[in-house]
Structures are given as C-alpha cells and as structure tokens.
PDB file of N, CA, C and O in Angstrom:
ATOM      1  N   UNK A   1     -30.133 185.812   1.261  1.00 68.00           N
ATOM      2  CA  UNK A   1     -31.553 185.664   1.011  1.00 68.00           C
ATOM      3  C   UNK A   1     -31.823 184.274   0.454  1.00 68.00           C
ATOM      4  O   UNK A   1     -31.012 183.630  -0.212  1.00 68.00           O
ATOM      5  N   UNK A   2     -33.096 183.860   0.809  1.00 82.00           N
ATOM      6  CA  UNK A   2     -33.493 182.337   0.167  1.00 82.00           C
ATOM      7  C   UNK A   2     -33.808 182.521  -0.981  1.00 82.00           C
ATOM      8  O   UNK A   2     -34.315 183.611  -1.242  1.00 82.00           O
ATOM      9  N   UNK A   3     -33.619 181.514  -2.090  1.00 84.00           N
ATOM     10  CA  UNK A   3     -33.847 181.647  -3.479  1.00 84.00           C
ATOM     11  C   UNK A   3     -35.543 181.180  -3.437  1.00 84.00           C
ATOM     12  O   UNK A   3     -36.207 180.440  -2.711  1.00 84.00           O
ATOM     13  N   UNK A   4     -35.791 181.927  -4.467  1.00 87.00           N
ATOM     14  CA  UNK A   4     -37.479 181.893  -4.818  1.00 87.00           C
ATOM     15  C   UNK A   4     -38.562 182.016  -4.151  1.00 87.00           C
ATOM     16  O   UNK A   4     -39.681 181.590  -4.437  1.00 87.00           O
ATOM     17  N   UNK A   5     -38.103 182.815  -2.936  1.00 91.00           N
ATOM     18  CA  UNK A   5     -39.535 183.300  -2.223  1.00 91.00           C
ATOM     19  C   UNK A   5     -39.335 184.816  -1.690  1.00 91.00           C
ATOM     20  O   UNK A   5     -39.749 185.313  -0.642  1.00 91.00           O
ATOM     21  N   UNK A   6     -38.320 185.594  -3.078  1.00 90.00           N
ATOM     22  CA  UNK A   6     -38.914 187.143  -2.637  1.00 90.00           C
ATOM     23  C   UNK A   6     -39.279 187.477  -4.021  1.00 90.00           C
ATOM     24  O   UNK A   6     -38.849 186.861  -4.996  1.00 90.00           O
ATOM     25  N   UNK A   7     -40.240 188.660  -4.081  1.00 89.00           N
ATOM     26  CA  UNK A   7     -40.538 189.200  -5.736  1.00 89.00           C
ATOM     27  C   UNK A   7     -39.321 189.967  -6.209  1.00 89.00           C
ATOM     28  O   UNK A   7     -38.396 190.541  -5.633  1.00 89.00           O
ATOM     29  N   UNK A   8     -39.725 189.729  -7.709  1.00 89.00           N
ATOM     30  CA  UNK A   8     -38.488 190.499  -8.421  1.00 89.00           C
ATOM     31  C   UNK A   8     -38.084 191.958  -8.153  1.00 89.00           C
ATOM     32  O   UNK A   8     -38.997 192.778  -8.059  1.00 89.00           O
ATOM     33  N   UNK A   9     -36.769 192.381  -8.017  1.00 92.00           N
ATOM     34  CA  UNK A   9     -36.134 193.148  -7.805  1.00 92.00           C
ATOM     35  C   UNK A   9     -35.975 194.100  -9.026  1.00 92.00           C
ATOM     36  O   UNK A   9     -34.978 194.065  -9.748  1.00 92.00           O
ATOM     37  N   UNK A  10     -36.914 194.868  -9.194  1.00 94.00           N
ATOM     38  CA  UNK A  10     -36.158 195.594 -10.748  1.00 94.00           C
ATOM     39  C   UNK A  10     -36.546 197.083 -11.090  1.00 94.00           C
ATOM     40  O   UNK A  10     -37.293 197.718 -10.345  1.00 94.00           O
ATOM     41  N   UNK A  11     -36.210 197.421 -11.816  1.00 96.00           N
ATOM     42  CA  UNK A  11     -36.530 199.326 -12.060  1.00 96.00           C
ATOM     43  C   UNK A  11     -38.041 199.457 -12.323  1.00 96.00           C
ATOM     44  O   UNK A  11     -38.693 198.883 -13.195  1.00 96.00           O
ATOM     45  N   UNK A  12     -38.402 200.206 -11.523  1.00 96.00           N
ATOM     46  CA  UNK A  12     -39.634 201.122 -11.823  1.00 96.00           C
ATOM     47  C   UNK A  12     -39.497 202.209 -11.306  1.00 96.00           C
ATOM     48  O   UNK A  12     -38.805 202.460 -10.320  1.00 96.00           O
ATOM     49  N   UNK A  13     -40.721 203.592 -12.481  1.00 94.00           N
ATOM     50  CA  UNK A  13     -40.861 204.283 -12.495  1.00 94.00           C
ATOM     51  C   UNK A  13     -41.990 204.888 -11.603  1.00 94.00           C
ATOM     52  O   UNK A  13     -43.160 204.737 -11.953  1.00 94.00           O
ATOM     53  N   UNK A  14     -41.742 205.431 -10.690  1.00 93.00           N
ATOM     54  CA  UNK A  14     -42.660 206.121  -9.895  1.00 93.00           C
ATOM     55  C   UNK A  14     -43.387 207.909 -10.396  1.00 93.00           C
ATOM     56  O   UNK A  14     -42.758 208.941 -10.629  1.00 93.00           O
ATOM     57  N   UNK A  15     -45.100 207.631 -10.414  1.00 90.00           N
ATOM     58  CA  UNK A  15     -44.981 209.250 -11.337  1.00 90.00           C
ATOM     59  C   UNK A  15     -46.033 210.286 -10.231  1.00 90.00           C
ATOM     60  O   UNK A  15     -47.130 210.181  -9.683  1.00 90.00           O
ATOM     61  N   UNK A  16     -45.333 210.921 -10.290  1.00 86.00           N
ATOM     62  CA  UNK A  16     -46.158 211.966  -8.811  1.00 86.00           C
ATOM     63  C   UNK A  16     -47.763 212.277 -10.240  1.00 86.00           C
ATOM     64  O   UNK A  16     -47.588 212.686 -11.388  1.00 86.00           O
ATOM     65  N   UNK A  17     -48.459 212.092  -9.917  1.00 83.00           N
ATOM     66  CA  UNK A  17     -49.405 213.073 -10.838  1.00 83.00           C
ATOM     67  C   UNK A  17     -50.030 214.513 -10.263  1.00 83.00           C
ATOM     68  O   UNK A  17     -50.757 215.103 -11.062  1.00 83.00           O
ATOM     69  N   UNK A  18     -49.852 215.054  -9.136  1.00 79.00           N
ATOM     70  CA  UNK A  18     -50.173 216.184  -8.801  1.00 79.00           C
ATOM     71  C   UNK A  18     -49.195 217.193  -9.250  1.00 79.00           C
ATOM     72  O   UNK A  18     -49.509 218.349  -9.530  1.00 79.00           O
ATOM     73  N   UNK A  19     -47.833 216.651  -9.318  1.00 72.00           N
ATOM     74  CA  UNK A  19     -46.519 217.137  -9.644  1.00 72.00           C
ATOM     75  C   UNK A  19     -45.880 217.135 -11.084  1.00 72.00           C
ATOM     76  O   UNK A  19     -44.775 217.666 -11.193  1.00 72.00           O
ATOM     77  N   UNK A  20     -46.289 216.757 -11.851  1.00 80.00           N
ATOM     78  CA  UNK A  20     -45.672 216.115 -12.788  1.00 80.00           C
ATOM     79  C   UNK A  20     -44.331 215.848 -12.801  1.00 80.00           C
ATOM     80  O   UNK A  20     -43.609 216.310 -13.684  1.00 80.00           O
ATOM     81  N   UNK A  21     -43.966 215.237 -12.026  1.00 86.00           N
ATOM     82  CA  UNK A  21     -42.720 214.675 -11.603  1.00 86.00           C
ATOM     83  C   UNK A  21     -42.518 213.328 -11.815  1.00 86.00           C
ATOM     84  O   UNK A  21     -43.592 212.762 -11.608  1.00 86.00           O
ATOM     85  N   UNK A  22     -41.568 212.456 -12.160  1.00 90.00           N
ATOM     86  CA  UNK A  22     -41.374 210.893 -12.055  1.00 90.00           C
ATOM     87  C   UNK A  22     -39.874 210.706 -12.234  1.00 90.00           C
ATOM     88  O   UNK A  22     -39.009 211.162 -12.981  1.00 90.00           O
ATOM     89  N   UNK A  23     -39.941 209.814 -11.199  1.00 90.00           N
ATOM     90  CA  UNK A  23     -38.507 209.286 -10.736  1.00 90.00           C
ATOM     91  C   UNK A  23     -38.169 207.544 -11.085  1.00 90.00           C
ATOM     92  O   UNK A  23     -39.032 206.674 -10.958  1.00 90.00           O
ATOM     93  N   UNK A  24     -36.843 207.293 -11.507  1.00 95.00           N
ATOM     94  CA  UNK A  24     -36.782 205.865 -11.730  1.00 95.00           C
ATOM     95  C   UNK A  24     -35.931 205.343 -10.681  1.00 95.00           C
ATOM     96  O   UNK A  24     -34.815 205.761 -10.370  1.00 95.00           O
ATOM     97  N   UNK A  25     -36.748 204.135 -10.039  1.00 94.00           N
ATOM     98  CA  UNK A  25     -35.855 203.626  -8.957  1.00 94.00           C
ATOM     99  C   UNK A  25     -36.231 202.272  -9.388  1.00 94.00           C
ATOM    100  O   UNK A  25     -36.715 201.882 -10.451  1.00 94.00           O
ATOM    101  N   UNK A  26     -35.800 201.466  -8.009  1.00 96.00           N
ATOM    102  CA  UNK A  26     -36.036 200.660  -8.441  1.00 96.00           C
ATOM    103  C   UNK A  26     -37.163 199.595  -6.983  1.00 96.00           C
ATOM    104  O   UNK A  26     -37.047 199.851  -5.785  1.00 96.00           O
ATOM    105  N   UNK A  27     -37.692 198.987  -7.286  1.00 95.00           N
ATOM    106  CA  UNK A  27     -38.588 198.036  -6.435  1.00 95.00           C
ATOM    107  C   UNK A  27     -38.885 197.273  -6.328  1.00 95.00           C
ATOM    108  O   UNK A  27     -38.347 196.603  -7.210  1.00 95.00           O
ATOM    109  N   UNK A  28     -39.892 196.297  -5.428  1.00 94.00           N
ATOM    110  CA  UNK A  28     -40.480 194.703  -6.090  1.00 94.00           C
ATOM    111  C   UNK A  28     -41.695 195.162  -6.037  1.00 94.00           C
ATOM    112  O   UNK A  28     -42.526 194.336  -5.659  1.00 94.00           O
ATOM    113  N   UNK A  29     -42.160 196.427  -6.343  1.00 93.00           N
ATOM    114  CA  UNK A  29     -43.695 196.697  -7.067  1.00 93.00           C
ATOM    115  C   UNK A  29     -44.223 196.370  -8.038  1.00 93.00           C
ATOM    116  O   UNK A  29     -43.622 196.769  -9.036  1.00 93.00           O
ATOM    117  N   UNK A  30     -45.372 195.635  -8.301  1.00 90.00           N
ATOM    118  CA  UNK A  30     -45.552 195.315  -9.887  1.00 90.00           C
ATOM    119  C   UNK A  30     -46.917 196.477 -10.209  1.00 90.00           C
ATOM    120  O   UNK A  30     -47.715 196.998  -9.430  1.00 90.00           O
ATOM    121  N   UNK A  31     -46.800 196.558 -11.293  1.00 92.00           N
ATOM    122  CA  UNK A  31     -47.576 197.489 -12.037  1.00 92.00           C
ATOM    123  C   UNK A  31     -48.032 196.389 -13.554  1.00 92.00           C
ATOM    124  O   UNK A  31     -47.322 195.515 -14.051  1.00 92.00           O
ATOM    125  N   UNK A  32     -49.477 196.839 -14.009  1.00 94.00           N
ATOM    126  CA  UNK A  32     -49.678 196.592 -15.477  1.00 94.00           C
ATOM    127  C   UNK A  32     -49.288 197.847 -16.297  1.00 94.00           C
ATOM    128  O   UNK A  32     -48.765 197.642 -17.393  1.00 94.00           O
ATOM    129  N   UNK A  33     -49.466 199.008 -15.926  1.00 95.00           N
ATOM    130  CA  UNK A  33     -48.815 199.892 -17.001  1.00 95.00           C
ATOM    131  C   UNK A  33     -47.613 200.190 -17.153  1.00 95.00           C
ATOM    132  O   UNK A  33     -46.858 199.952 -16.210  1.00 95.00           O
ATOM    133  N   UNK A  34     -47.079 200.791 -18.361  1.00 95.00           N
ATOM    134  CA  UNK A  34     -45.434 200.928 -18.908  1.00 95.00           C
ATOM    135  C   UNK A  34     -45.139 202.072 -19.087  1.00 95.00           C
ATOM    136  O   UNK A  34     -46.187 202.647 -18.793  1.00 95.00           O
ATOM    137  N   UNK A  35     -44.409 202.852 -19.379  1.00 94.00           N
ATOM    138  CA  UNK A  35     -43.600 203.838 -19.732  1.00 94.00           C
ATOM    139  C   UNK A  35     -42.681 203.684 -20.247  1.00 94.00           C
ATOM    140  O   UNK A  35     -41.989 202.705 -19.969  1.00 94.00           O
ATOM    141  N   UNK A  36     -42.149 204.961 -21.600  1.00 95.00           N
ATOM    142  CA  UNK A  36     -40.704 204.882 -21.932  1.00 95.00           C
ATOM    143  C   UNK A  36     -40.408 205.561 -21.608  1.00 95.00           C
ATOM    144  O   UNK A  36     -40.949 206.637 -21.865  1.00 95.00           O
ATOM    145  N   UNK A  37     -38.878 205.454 -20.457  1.00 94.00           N
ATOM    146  CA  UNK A  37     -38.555 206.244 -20.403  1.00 94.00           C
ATOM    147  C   UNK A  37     -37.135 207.241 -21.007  1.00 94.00           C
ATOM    148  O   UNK A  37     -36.946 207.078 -22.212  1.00 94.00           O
ATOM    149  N   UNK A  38     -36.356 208.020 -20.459  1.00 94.00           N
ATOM    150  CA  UNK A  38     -35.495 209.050 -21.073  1.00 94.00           C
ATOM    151  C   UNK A  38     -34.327 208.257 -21.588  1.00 94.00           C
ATOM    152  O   UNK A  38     -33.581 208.634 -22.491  1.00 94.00           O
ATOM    153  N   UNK A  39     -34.215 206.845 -20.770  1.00 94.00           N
ATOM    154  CA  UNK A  39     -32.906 206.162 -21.597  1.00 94.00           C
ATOM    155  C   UNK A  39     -33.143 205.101 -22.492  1.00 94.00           C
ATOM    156  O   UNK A  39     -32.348 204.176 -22.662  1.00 94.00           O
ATOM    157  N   UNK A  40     -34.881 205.294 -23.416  1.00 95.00           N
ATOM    158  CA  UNK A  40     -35.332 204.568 -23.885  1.00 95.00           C
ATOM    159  C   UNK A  40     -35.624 203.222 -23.495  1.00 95.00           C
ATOM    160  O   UNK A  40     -35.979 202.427 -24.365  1.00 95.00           O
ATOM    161  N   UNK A  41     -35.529 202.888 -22.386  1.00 94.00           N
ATOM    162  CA  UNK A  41     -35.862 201.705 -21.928  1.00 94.00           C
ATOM    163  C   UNK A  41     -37.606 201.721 -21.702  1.00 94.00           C
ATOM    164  O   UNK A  41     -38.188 202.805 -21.656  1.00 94.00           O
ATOM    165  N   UNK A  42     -38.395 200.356 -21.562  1.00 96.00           N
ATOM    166  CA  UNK A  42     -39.339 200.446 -21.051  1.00 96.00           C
ATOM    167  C   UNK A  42     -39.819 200.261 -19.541  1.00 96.00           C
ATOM    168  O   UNK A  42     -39.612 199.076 -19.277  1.00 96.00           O
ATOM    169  N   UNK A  43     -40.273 200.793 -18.625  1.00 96.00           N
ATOM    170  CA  UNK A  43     -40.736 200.370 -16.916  1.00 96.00           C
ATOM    171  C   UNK A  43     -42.382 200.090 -16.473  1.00 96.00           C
ATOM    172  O   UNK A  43     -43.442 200.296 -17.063  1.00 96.00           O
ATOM    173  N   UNK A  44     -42.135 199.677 -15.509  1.00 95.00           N
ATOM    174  CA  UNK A  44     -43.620 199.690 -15.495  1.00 95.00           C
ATOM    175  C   UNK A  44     -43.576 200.808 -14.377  1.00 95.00           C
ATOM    176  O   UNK A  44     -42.752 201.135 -13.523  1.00 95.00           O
ATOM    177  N   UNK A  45     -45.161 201.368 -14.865  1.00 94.00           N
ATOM    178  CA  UNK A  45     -44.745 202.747 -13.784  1.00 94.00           C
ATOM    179  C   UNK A  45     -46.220 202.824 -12.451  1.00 94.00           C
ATOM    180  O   UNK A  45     -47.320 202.271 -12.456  1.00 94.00           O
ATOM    181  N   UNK A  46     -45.664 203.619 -11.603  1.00 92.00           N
ATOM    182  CA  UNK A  46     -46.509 203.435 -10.857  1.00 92.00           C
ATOM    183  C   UNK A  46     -47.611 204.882 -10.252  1.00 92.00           C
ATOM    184  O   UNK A  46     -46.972 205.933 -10.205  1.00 92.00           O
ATOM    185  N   UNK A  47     -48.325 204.945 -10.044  1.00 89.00           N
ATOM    186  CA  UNK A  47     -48.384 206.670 -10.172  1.00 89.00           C
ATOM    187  C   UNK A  47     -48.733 206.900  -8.670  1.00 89.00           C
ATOM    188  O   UNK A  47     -49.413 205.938  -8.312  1.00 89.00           O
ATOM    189  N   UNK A  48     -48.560 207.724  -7.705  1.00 84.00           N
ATOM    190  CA  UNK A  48     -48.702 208.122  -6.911  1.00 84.00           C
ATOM    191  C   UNK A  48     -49.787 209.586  -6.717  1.00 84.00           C
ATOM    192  O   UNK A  48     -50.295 210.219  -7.643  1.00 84.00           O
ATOM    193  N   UNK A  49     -49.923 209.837  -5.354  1.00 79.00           N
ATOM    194  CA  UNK A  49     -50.872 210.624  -5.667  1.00 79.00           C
ATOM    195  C   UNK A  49     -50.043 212.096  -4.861  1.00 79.00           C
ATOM    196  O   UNK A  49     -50.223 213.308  -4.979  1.00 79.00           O
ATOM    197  N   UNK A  50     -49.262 211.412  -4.179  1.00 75.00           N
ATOM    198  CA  UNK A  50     -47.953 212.942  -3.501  1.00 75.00           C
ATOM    199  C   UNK A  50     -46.969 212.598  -3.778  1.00 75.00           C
ATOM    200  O   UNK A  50     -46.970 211.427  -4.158  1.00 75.00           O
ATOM    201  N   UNK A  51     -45.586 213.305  -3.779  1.00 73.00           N
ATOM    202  CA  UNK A  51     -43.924 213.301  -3.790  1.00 73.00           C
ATOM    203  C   UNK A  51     -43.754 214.182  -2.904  1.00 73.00           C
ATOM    204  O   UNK A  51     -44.539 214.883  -2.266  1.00 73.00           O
ATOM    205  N   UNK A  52     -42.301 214.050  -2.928  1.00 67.00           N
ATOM    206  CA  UNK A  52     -41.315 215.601  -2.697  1.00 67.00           C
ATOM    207  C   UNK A  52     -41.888 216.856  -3.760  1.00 67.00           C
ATOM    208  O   UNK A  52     -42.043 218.044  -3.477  1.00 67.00           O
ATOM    209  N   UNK A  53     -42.084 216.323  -4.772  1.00 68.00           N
ATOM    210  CA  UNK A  53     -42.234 217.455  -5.528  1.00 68.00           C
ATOM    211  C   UNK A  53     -43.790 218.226  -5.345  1.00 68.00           C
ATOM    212  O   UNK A  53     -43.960 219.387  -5.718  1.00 68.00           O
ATOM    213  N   UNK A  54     -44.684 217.551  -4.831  1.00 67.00           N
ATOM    214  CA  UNK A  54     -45.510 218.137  -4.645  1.00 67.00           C
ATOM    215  C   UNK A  54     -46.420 218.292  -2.873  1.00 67.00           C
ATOM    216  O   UNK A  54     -47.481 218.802  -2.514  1.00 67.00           O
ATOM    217  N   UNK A  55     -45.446 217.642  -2.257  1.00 63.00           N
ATOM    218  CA  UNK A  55     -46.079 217.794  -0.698  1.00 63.00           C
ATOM    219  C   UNK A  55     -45.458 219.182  -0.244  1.00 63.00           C
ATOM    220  O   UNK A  55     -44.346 219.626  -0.531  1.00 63.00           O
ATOM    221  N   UNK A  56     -46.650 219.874   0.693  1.00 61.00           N
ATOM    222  CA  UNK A  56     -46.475 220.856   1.362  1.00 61.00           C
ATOM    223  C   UNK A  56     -45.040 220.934   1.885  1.00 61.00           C
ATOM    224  O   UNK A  56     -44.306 221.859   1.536  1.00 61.00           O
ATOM    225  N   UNK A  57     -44.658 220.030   2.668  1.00 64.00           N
ATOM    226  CA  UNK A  57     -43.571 220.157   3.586  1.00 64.00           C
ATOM    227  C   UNK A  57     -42.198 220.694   2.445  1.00 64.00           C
ATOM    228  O   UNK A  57     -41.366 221.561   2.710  1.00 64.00           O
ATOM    229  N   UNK A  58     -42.262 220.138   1.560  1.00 60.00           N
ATOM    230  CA  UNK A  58     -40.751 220.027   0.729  1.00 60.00           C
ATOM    231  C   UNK A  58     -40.632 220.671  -0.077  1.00 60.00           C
ATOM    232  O   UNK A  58     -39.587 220.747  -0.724  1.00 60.00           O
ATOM    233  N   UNK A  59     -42.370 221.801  -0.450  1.00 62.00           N
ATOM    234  CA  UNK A  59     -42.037 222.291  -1.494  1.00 62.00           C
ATOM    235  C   UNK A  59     -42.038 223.629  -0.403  1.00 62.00           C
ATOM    236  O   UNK A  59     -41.464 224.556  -0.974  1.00 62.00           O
ATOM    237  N   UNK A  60     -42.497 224.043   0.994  1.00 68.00           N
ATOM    238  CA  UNK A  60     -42.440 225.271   1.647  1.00 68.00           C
ATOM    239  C   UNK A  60     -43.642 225.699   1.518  1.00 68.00           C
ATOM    240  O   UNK A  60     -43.459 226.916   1.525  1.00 68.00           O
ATOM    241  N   UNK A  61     -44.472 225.576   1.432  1.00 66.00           N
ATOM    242  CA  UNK A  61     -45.897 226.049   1.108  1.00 66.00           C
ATOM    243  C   UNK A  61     -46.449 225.409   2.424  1.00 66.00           C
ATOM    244  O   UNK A  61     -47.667 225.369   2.249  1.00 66.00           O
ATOM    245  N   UNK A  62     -46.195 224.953   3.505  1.00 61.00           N
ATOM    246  CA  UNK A  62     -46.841 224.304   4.626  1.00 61.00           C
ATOM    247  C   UNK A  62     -47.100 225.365   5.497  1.00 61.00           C
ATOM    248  O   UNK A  62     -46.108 226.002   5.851  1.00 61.00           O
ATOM    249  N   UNK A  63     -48.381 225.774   6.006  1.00 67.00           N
ATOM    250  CA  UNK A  63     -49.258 226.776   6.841  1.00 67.00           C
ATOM    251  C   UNK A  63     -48.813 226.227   8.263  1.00 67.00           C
ATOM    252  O   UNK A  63     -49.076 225.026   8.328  1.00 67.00           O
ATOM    253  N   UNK A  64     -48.173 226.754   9.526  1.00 66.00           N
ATOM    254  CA  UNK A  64     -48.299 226.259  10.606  1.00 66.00           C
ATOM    255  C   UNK A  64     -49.583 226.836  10.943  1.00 66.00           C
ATOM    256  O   UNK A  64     -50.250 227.732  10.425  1.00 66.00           O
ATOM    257  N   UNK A  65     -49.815 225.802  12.330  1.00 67.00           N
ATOM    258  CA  UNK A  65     -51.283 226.275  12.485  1.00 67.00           C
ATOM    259  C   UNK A  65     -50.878 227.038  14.080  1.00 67.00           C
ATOM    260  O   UNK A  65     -49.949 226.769  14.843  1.00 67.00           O
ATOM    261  N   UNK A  66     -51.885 227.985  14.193  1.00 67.00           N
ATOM    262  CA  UNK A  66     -51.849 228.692  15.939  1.00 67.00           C
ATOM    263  C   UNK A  66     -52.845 228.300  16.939  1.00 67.00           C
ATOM    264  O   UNK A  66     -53.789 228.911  17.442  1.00 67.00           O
ATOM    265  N   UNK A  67     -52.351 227.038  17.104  1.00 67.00           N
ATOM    266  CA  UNK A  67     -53.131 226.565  18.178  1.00 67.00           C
ATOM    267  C   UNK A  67     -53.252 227.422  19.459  1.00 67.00           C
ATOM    268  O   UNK A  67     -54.295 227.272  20.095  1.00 67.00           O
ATOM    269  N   UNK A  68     -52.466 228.176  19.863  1.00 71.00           N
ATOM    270  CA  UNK A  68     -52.244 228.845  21.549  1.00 71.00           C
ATOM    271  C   UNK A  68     -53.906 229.756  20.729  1.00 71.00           C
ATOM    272  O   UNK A  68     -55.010 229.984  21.224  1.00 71.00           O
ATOM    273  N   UNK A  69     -53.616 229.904  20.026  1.00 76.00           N
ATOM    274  CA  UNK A  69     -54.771 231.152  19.191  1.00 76.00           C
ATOM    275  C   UNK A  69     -56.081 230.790  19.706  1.00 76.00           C
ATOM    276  O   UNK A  69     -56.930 231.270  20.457  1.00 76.00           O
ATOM    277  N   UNK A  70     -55.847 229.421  18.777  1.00 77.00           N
ATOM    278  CA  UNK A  70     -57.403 228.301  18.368  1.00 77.00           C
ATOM    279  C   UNK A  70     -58.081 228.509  20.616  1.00 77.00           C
ATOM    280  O   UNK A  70     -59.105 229.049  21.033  1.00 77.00           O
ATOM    281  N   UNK A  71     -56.939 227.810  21.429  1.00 77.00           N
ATOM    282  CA  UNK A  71     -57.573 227.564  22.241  1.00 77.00           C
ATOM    283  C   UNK A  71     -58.178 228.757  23.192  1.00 77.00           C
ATOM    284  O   UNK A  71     -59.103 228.527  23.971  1.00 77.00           O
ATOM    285  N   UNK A  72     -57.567 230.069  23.059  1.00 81.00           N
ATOM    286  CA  UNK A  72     -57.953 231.178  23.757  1.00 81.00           C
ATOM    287  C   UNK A  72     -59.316 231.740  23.040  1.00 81.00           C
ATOM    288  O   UNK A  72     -60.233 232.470  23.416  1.00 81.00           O
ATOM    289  N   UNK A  73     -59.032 231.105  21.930  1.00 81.00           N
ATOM    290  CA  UNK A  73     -60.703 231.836  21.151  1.00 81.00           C
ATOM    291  C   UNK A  73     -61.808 230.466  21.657  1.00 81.00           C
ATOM    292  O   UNK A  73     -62.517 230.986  22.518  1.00 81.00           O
ATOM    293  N   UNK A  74     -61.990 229.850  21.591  1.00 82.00           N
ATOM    294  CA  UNK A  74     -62.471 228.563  22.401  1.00 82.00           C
ATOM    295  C   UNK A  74     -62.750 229.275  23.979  1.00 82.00           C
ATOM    296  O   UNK A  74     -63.838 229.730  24.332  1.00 82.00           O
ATOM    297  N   UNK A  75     -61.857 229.259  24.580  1.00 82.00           N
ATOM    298  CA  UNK A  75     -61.794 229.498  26.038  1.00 82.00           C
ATOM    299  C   UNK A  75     -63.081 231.081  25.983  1.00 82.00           C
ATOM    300  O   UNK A  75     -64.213 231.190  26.454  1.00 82.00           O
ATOM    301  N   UNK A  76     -62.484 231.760  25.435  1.00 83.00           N
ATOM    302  CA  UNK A  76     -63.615 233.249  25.139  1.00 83.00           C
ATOM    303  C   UNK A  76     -65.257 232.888  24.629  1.00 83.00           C
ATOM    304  O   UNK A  76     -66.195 233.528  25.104  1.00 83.00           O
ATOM    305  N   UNK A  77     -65.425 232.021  23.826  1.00 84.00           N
ATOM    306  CA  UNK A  77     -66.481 231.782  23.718  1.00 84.00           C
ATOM    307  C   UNK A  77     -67.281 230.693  23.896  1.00 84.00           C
ATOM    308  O   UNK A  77     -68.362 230.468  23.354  1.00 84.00           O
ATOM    309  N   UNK A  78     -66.479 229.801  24.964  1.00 86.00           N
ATOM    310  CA  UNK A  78     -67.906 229.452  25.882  1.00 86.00           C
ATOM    311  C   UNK A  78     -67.010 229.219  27.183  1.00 86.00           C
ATOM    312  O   UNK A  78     -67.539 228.412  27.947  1.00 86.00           O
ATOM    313  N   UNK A  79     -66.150 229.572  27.497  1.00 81.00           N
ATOM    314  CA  UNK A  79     -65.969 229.886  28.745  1.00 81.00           C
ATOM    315  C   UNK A  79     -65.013 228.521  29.485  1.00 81.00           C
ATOM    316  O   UNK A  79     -65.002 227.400  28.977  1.00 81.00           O
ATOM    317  N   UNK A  80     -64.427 228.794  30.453  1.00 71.00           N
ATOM    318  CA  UNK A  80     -62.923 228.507  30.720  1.00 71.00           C
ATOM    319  C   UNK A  80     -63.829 227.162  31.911  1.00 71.00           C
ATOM    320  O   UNK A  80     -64.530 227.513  32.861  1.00 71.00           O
ATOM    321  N   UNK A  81     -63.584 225.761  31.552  1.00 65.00           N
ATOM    322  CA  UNK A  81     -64.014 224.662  32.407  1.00 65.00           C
ATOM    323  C   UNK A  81     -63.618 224.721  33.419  1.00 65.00           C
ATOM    324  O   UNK A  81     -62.398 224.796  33.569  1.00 65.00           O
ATOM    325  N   UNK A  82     -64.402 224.713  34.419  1.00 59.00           N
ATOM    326  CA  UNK A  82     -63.714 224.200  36.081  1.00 59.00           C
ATOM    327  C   UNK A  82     -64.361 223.428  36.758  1.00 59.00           C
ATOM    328  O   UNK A  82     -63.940 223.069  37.858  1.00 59.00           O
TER     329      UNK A  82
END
C-alpha cells in the first residue's frame, strides 16, 4: 500500500440499536462518538440500524411469501389476460 493516502486502520465498535448488540472490529470508519468498552479501552462507535442479531434472516423469524397464491388470487379477480 502507498503511504499516506488511505484512512486510519483501527478498532471500532459497531452497535446494532434494534438489537442491543455491539461488536468490536475493526475499520477506517470515523465516528465522533465513544464508548468504553469491556476491555476498558475507549472506541469510537458506530450505531447501525440492523445486524445479525437483529435481521429477519439470522434470527429465523423471516415470513416466506406465496407468491403461486398472490398470483391465482389476482388471476380470480379480474381475470386471466389474453
């Protein structure tokens, strides 16, 4: 990599707020707010508005939908295009 033209590389805290979940990784995200976190260090954190911890897919709570359904009830009430 070229020196001095990527942003800093360093730990932040990512915080689901639908979830109350937060994970420490690391990024070249900057944030103005901080957190302490569990190994007493300080991060800047970032808050998100989904995770794993709180999206349909990952937590199993995801509804498939019945489309073959949707289109035969469609087709019944106003009638089949030709």
């Amino acid at each position: 990599m070229k020196p001095g033209i990527h942003p800093p590389y360093r730990p932040v805290v990512f915080r689901d707020r639908a979830g109350a979940f937060a994970f420490l990784t690391r990024s070249t995200i900057s944030s103005e707010k901080t957190v302490e976190w569990e190994d007493g260090g300080t991060y800047p954190v970032v808050d998100v508005e989904i995770s794993s911890a709180s999206h349909p897919f990952y937590t199993g709570t995801a509804r498939v939908l019945d489309t073959a359904g949707r289109v035969e009830r469609f087709e019944r009430r106003y009638g089949r295009a030709r």
